[in-house]
Amino acid sequence: MIELKNIKKTYKTGALEYTALKNINLVVNQNDYIALMGTSGSGKSTLMNLLGALDTPTSGSYTLRGKSVDQLNLYSRT
Ligand SMILES: Nc1ncnc2c1ncn2[C@@H]1O[C@H](COP(=O)(O)OP(=O)(O)OP(=O)(O)O)[C@@H](O)[C@H]1O
Ligand SMILES: [Mg+2]
């Protein structure tokens, strides 16, 4: 249902760059029940923002129900 491949997220603040997610691969199938755990600053919210399509990854692919989230638009969302 959800498939992340080699997801990377780099935040750029002025001249500063910080890679919050590096090489994330994840598959979540229907009815899976998962927990996202990690220390403060490990990137949990960053990952959730990507999964909710509130933010976009710097690189890598996010496939939701077989469709690339990059290519979803308001009219094709079902
Ligand atoms: N908008 C942003 N601009 C720059 N850096 C950011 C931004 N959001 C998060 N970061 C940095 O990315 C890293 C991961 O942050 P994130 O908020 O995803 O962690 P978290 O696991 O949710 O932490 P917490 O448990 O404290 O909520 C941190 O080093 C944080 O400072
Ligand atoms: Mg958080």
mmCIF file with all atom_site columns, C-alpha atoms and ligand atoms in Angstrom:
data_model
loop_
_atom_site.group_PDB
_atom_site.id
_atom_site.type_symbol
_atom_site.label_atom_id
_atom_site.label_alt_id
_atom_site.label_comp_id
_atom_site.label_asym_id
_atom_site.label_entity_id
_atom_site.label_seq_id
_atom_site.pdbx_PDB_ins_code
_atom_site.Cartn_x
_atom_site.Cartn_y
_atom_site.Cartn_z
_atom_site.occupancy
_atom_site.B_iso_or_equiv
_atom_site.pdbx_formal_charge
_atom_site.auth_seq_id
_atom_site.auth_comp_id
_atom_site.auth_asym_id
_atom_site.auth_atom_id
_atom_site.pdbx_PDB_model_num
ATOM   1   C  CA  . MET A 1 1  ? 0.000  0.000  0.000  1.00 0.00 ? 1  MET A CA  1
ATOM   2   C  CA  . ILE A 1 2  ? 2.784  2.375  1.011  1.00 0.00 ? 2  ILE A CA  1
ATOM   3   C  CA  . GLU A 1 3  ? 6.225  1.903  -0.462 1.00 0.00 ? 3  GLU A CA  1
ATOM   4   C  CA  . LEU A 1 4  ? 9.202  4.152  0.145  1.00 0.00 ? 4  LEU A CA  1
ATOM   5   C  CA  . LYS A 1 5  ? 12.433 3.586  -1.758 1.00 0.00 ? 5  LYS A CA  1
ATOM   6   C  CA  . ASN A 1 6  ? 15.699 5.278  -0.915 1.00 0.00 ? 6  ASN A CA  1
ATOM   7   C  CA  . ILE A 1 7  ? 13.990 8.300  0.568  1.00 0.00 ? 7  ILE A CA  1
ATOM   8   C  CA  . LYS A 1 8  ? 16.231 11.182 1.481  1.00 0.00 ? 8  LYS A CA  1
ATOM   9   C  CA  . LYS A 1 9  ? 15.183 14.466 3.038  1.00 0.00 ? 9  LYS A CA  1
ATOM   10  C  CA  . THR A 1 10 ? 17.591 17.339 3.340  1.00 0.00 ? 10 THR A CA  1
ATOM   11  C  CA  . TYR A 1 11 ? 16.537 20.595 4.984  1.00 0.00 ? 11 TYR A CA  1
ATOM   12  C  CA  . LYS A 1 12 ? 18.251 23.711 3.721  1.00 0.00 ? 12 LYS A CA  1
ATOM   13  C  CA  . THR A 1 13 ? 18.274 26.762 5.964  1.00 0.00 ? 13 THR A CA  1
ATOM   14  C  CA  . GLY A 1 14 ? 20.332 29.474 4.336  1.00 0.00 ? 14 GLY A CA  1
ATOM   15  C  CA  . ALA A 1 15 ? 23.771 27.976 3.825  1.00 0.00 ? 15 ALA A CA  1
ATOM   16  C  CA  . LEU A 1 16 ? 23.074 25.161 6.279  1.00 0.00 ? 16 LEU A CA  1
ATOM   17  C  CA  . GLU A 1 17 ? 22.047 21.756 5.015  1.00 0.00 ? 17 GLU A CA  1
ATOM   18  C  CA  . TYR A 1 18 ? 20.888 18.974 7.259  1.00 0.00 ? 18 TYR A CA  1
ATOM   19  C  CA  . THR A 1 19 ? 19.965 15.517 6.066  1.00 0.00 ? 19 THR A CA  1
ATOM   20  C  CA  . ALA A 1 20 ? 17.170 14.357 8.358  1.00 0.00 ? 20 ALA A CA  1
ATOM   21  C  CA  . LEU A 1 21 ? 16.385 11.139 6.461  1.00 0.00 ? 21 LEU A CA  1
ATOM   22  C  CA  . LYS A 1 22 ? 18.931 9.038  4.639  1.00 0.00 ? 22 LYS A CA  1
ATOM   23  C  CA  . ASN A 1 23 ? 18.142 5.965  2.561  1.00 0.00 ? 23 ASN A CA  1
ATOM   24  C  CA  . ILE A 1 24 ? 14.739 5.102  4.007  1.00 0.00 ? 24 ILE A CA  1
ATOM   25  C  CA  . ASN A 1 25 ? 13.072 1.986  2.612  1.00 0.00 ? 25 ASN A CA  1
ATOM   26  C  CA  . LEU A 1 26 ? 9.679  1.012  3.952  1.00 0.00 ? 26 LEU A CA  1
ATOM   27  C  CA  . VAL A 1 27 ? 6.736  -1.133 2.907  1.00 0.00 ? 27 VAL A CA  1
ATOM   28  C  CA  . VAL A 1 28 ? 3.422  -0.880 4.728  1.00 0.00 ? 28 VAL A CA  1
ATOM   29  C  CA  . ASN A 1 29 ? 0.662  -3.232 3.623  1.00 0.00 ? 29 ASN A CA  1
ATOM   30  C  CA  . GLN A 1 30 ? -3.051 -2.923 4.248  1.00 0.00 ? 30 GLN A CA  1
ATOM   31  C  CA  . ASN A 1 31 ? -3.954 -3.827 7.843  1.00 0.00 ? 31 ASN A CA  1
ATOM   32  C  CA  . ASP A 1 32 ? -0.342 -3.543 8.971  1.00 0.00 ? 32 ASP A CA  1
ATOM   33  C  CA  . TYR A 1 33 ? -0.018 -1.952 12.375 1.00 0.00 ? 33 TYR A CA  1
ATOM   34  C  CA  . ILE A 1 34 ? 3.266  -0.168 12.790 1.00 0.00 ? 34 ILE A CA  1
ATOM   35  C  CA  . ALA A 1 35 ? 5.032  1.969  15.365 1.00 0.00 ? 35 ALA A CA  1
ATOM   36  C  CA  . LEU A 1 36 ? 7.568  4.642  14.497 1.00 0.00 ? 36 LEU A CA  1
ATOM   37  C  CA  . MET A 1 37 ? 10.094 4.976  17.266 1.00 0.00 ? 37 MET A CA  1
ATOM   38  C  CA  . GLY A 1 38 ? 13.273 6.969  17.677 1.00 0.00 ? 38 GLY A CA  1
ATOM   39  C  CA  . THR A 1 39 ? 14.995 9.565  19.775 1.00 0.00 ? 39 THR A CA  1
ATOM   40  C  CA  . SER A 1 40 ? 14.130 13.238 19.494 1.00 0.00 ? 40 SER A CA  1
ATOM   41  C  CA  . GLY A 1 41 ? 15.474 14.580 16.220 1.00 0.00 ? 41 GLY A CA  1
ATOM   42  C  CA  . SER A 1 42 ? 15.739 11.177 14.560 1.00 0.00 ? 42 SER A CA  1
ATOM   43  C  CA  . GLY A 1 43 ? 13.283 12.185 11.841 1.00 0.00 ? 43 GLY A CA  1
ATOM   44  C  CA  . LYS A 1 44 ? 9.907  10.750 12.901 1.00 0.00 ? 44 LYS A CA  1
ATOM   45  C  CA  . SER A 1 45 ? 7.923  13.913 12.139 1.00 0.00 ? 45 SER A CA  1
ATOM   46  C  CA  . THR A 1 46 ? 9.891  14.423 8.925  1.00 0.00 ? 46 THR A CA  1
ATOM   47  C  CA  . LEU A 1 47 ? 8.865  10.942 7.799  1.00 0.00 ? 47 LEU A CA  1
ATOM   48  C  CA  . MET A 1 48 ? 5.222  11.446 8.812  1.00 0.00 ? 48 MET A CA  1
ATOM   49  C  CA  . ASN A 1 49 ? 5.105  14.717 6.871  1.00 0.00 ? 49 ASN A CA  1
ATOM   50  C  CA  . LEU A 1 50 ? 6.266  12.857 3.769  1.00 0.00 ? 50 LEU A CA  1
ATOM   51  C  CA  . LEU A 1 51 ? 3.810  9.993  4.287  1.00 0.00 ? 51 LEU A CA  1
ATOM   52  C  CA  . GLY A 1 52 ? 0.977  12.517 4.633  1.00 0.00 ? 52 GLY A CA  1
ATOM   53  C  CA  . ALA A 1 53 ? 2.179  14.328 1.500  1.00 0.00 ? 53 ALA A CA  1
ATOM   54  C  CA  . LEU A 1 54 ? 2.586  17.537 3.492  1.00 0.00 ? 54 LEU A CA  1
ATOM   55  C  CA  . ASP A 1 55 ? 6.196  17.692 2.324  1.00 0.00 ? 55 ASP A CA  1
ATOM   56  C  CA  . THR A 1 56 ? 8.203  16.173 -0.506 1.00 0.00 ? 56 THR A CA  1
ATOM   57  C  CA  . PRO A 1 57 ? 11.393 14.132 -0.310 1.00 0.00 ? 57 PRO A CA  1
ATOM   58  C  CA  . THR A 1 58 ? 14.688 15.478 -1.673 1.00 0.00 ? 58 THR A CA  1
ATOM   59  C  CA  . SER A 1 59 ? 15.122 12.189 -3.518 1.00 0.00 ? 59 SER A CA  1
ATOM   60  C  CA  . GLY A 1 60 ? 13.697 8.703  -3.601 1.00 0.00 ? 60 GLY A CA  1
ATOM   61  C  CA  . SER A 1 61 ? 10.252 7.439  -4.458 1.00 0.00 ? 61 SER A CA  1
ATOM   62  C  CA  . TYR A 1 62 ? 6.971  7.214  -2.599 1.00 0.00 ? 62 TYR A CA  1
ATOM   63  C  CA  . THR A 1 63 ? 4.344  4.923  -4.040 1.00 0.00 ? 63 THR A CA  1
ATOM   64  C  CA  . LEU A 1 64 ? 0.842  4.865  -2.586 1.00 0.00 ? 64 LEU A CA  1
ATOM   65  C  CA  . ARG A 1 65 ? -1.582 2.178  -3.787 1.00 0.00 ? 65 ARG A CA  1
ATOM   66  C  CA  . GLY A 1 66 ? 0.655  1.608  -6.788 1.00 0.00 ? 66 GLY A CA  1
ATOM   67  C  CA  . LYS A 1 67 ? 0.796  5.245  -7.824 1.00 0.00 ? 67 LYS A CA  1
ATOM   68  C  CA  . SER A 1 68 ? 3.731  7.579  -7.497 1.00 0.00 ? 68 SER A CA  1
ATOM   69  C  CA  . VAL A 1 69 ? 2.713  10.323 -5.079 1.00 0.00 ? 69 VAL A CA  1
ATOM   70  C  CA  . ASP A 1 70 ? 4.649  12.817 -7.236 1.00 0.00 ? 70 ASP A CA  1
ATOM   71  C  CA  . GLN A 1 71 ? 2.174  12.190 -9.998 1.00 0.00 ? 71 GLN A CA  1
ATOM   72  C  CA  . LEU A 1 72 ? -1.026 12.291 -7.974 1.00 0.00 ? 72 LEU A CA  1
ATOM   73  C  CA  . ASN A 1 73 ? -3.064 15.424 -8.385 1.00 0.00 ? 73 ASN A CA  1
ATOM   74  C  CA  . LEU A 1 74 ? -6.326 16.660 -6.940 1.00 0.00 ? 74 LEU A CA  1
ATOM   75  C  CA  . TYR A 1 75 ? -8.301 14.945 -9.665 1.00 0.00 ? 75 TYR A CA  1
ATOM   76  C  CA  . SER A 1 76 ? -6.658 11.541 -9.560 1.00 0.00 ? 76 SER A CA  1
ATOM   77  C  CA  . ARG A 1 77 ? -6.722 11.119 -5.782 1.00 0.00 ? 77 ARG A CA  1
ATOM   78  C  CA  . THR A 1 78 ? -9.121 8.355  -4.838 1.00 0.00 ? 78 THR A CA  1
HETATM 79  N  N1  . LIG B 2 .  ? 11.846 22.615 8.847  1.00 0.00 ? 1  LIG B N1  1
HETATM 80  C  C1  . LIG B 2 .  ? 13.047 22.213 9.231  1.00 0.00 ? 1  LIG B C1  1
HETATM 81  N  N2  . LIG B 2 .  ? 14.158 22.903 8.858  1.00 0.00 ? 1  LIG B N2  1
HETATM 82  C  C2  . LIG B 2 .  ? 15.394 22.489 9.212  1.00 0.00 ? 1  LIG B C2  1
HETATM 83  N  N3  . LIG B 2 .  ? 15.647 21.393 9.954  1.00 0.00 ? 1  LIG B N3  1
HETATM 84  C  C3  . LIG B 2 .  ? 14.587 20.689 10.373 1.00 0.00 ? 1  LIG B C3  1
HETATM 85  C  C4  . LIG B 2 .  ? 13.242 21.050 10.048 1.00 0.00 ? 1  LIG B C4  1
HETATM 86  N  N4  . LIG B 2 .  ? 12.397 20.124 10.595 1.00 0.00 ? 1  LIG B N4  1
HETATM 87  C  C5  . LIG B 2 .  ? 13.177 19.256 11.231 1.00 0.00 ? 1  LIG B C5  1
HETATM 88  N  N5  . LIG B 2 .  ? 14.493 19.577 11.115 1.00 0.00 ? 1  LIG B N5  1
HETATM 89  C  C6  . LIG B 2 .  ? 15.620 18.813 11.665 1.00 0.00 ? 1  LIG B C6  1
HETATM 90  O  O1  . LIG B 2 .  ? 15.539 17.472 11.177 1.00 0.00 ? 1  LIG B O1  1
HETATM 91  C  C7  . LIG B 2 .  ? 15.844 16.548 12.204 1.00 0.00 ? 1  LIG B C7  1
HETATM 92  C  C8  . LIG B 2 .  ? 14.671 15.605 12.419 1.00 0.00 ? 1  LIG B C8  1
HETATM 93  O  O2  . LIG B 2 .  ? 13.598 16.346 12.987 1.00 0.00 ? 1  LIG B O2  1
HETATM 94  P  P1  . LIG B 2 .  ? 12.169 15.707 13.277 1.00 0.00 ? 1  LIG B P1  1
HETATM 95  O  O3  . LIG B 2 .  ? 11.302 16.829 13.721 1.00 0.00 ? 1  LIG B O3  1
HETATM 96  O  O4  . LIG B 2 .  ? 11.718 14.906 12.104 1.00 0.00 ? 1  LIG B O4  1
HETATM 97  O  O5  . LIG B 2 .  ? 12.499 14.713 14.488 1.00 0.00 ? 1  LIG B O5  1
HETATM 98  P  P2  . LIG B 2 .  ? 11.510 13.907 15.448 1.00 0.00 ? 1  LIG B P2  1
HETATM 99  O  O6  . LIG B 2 .  ? 12.004 12.486 15.425 1.00 0.00 ? 1  LIG B O6  1
HETATM 100 O  O7  . LIG B 2 .  ? 10.099 14.140 15.045 1.00 0.00 ? 1  LIG B O7  1
HETATM 101 O  O8  . LIG B 2 .  ? 11.814 14.551 16.873 1.00 0.00 ? 1  LIG B O8  1
HETATM 102 P  P3  . LIG B 2 .  ? 10.827 14.735 18.142 1.00 0.00 ? 1  LIG B P3  1
HETATM 103 O  O9  . LIG B 2 .  ? 10.791 13.384 18.829 1.00 0.00 ? 1  LIG B O9  1
HETATM 104 O  O10 . LIG B 2 .  ? 11.525 15.763 18.974 1.00 0.00 ? 1  LIG B O10 1
HETATM 105 O  O11 . LIG B 2 .  ? 9.492  15.173 17.643 1.00 0.00 ? 1  LIG B O11 1
HETATM 106 C  C9  . LIG B 2 .  ? 16.209 17.380 13.443 1.00 0.00 ? 1  LIG B C9  1
HETATM 107 O  O12 . LIG B 2 .  ? 17.615 17.502 13.485 1.00 0.00 ? 1  LIG B O12 1
HETATM 108 C  C10 . LIG B 2 .  ? 15.547 18.721 13.174 1.00 0.00 ? 1  LIG B C10 1
HETATM 109 O  O13 . LIG B 2 .  ? 16.261 19.769 13.776 1.00 0.00 ? 1  LIG B O13 1
HETATM 110 MG MG  . MG  B 3 .  ? 8.447  14.971 16.025 1.00 0.00 ? 2  MG  B MG  1
#
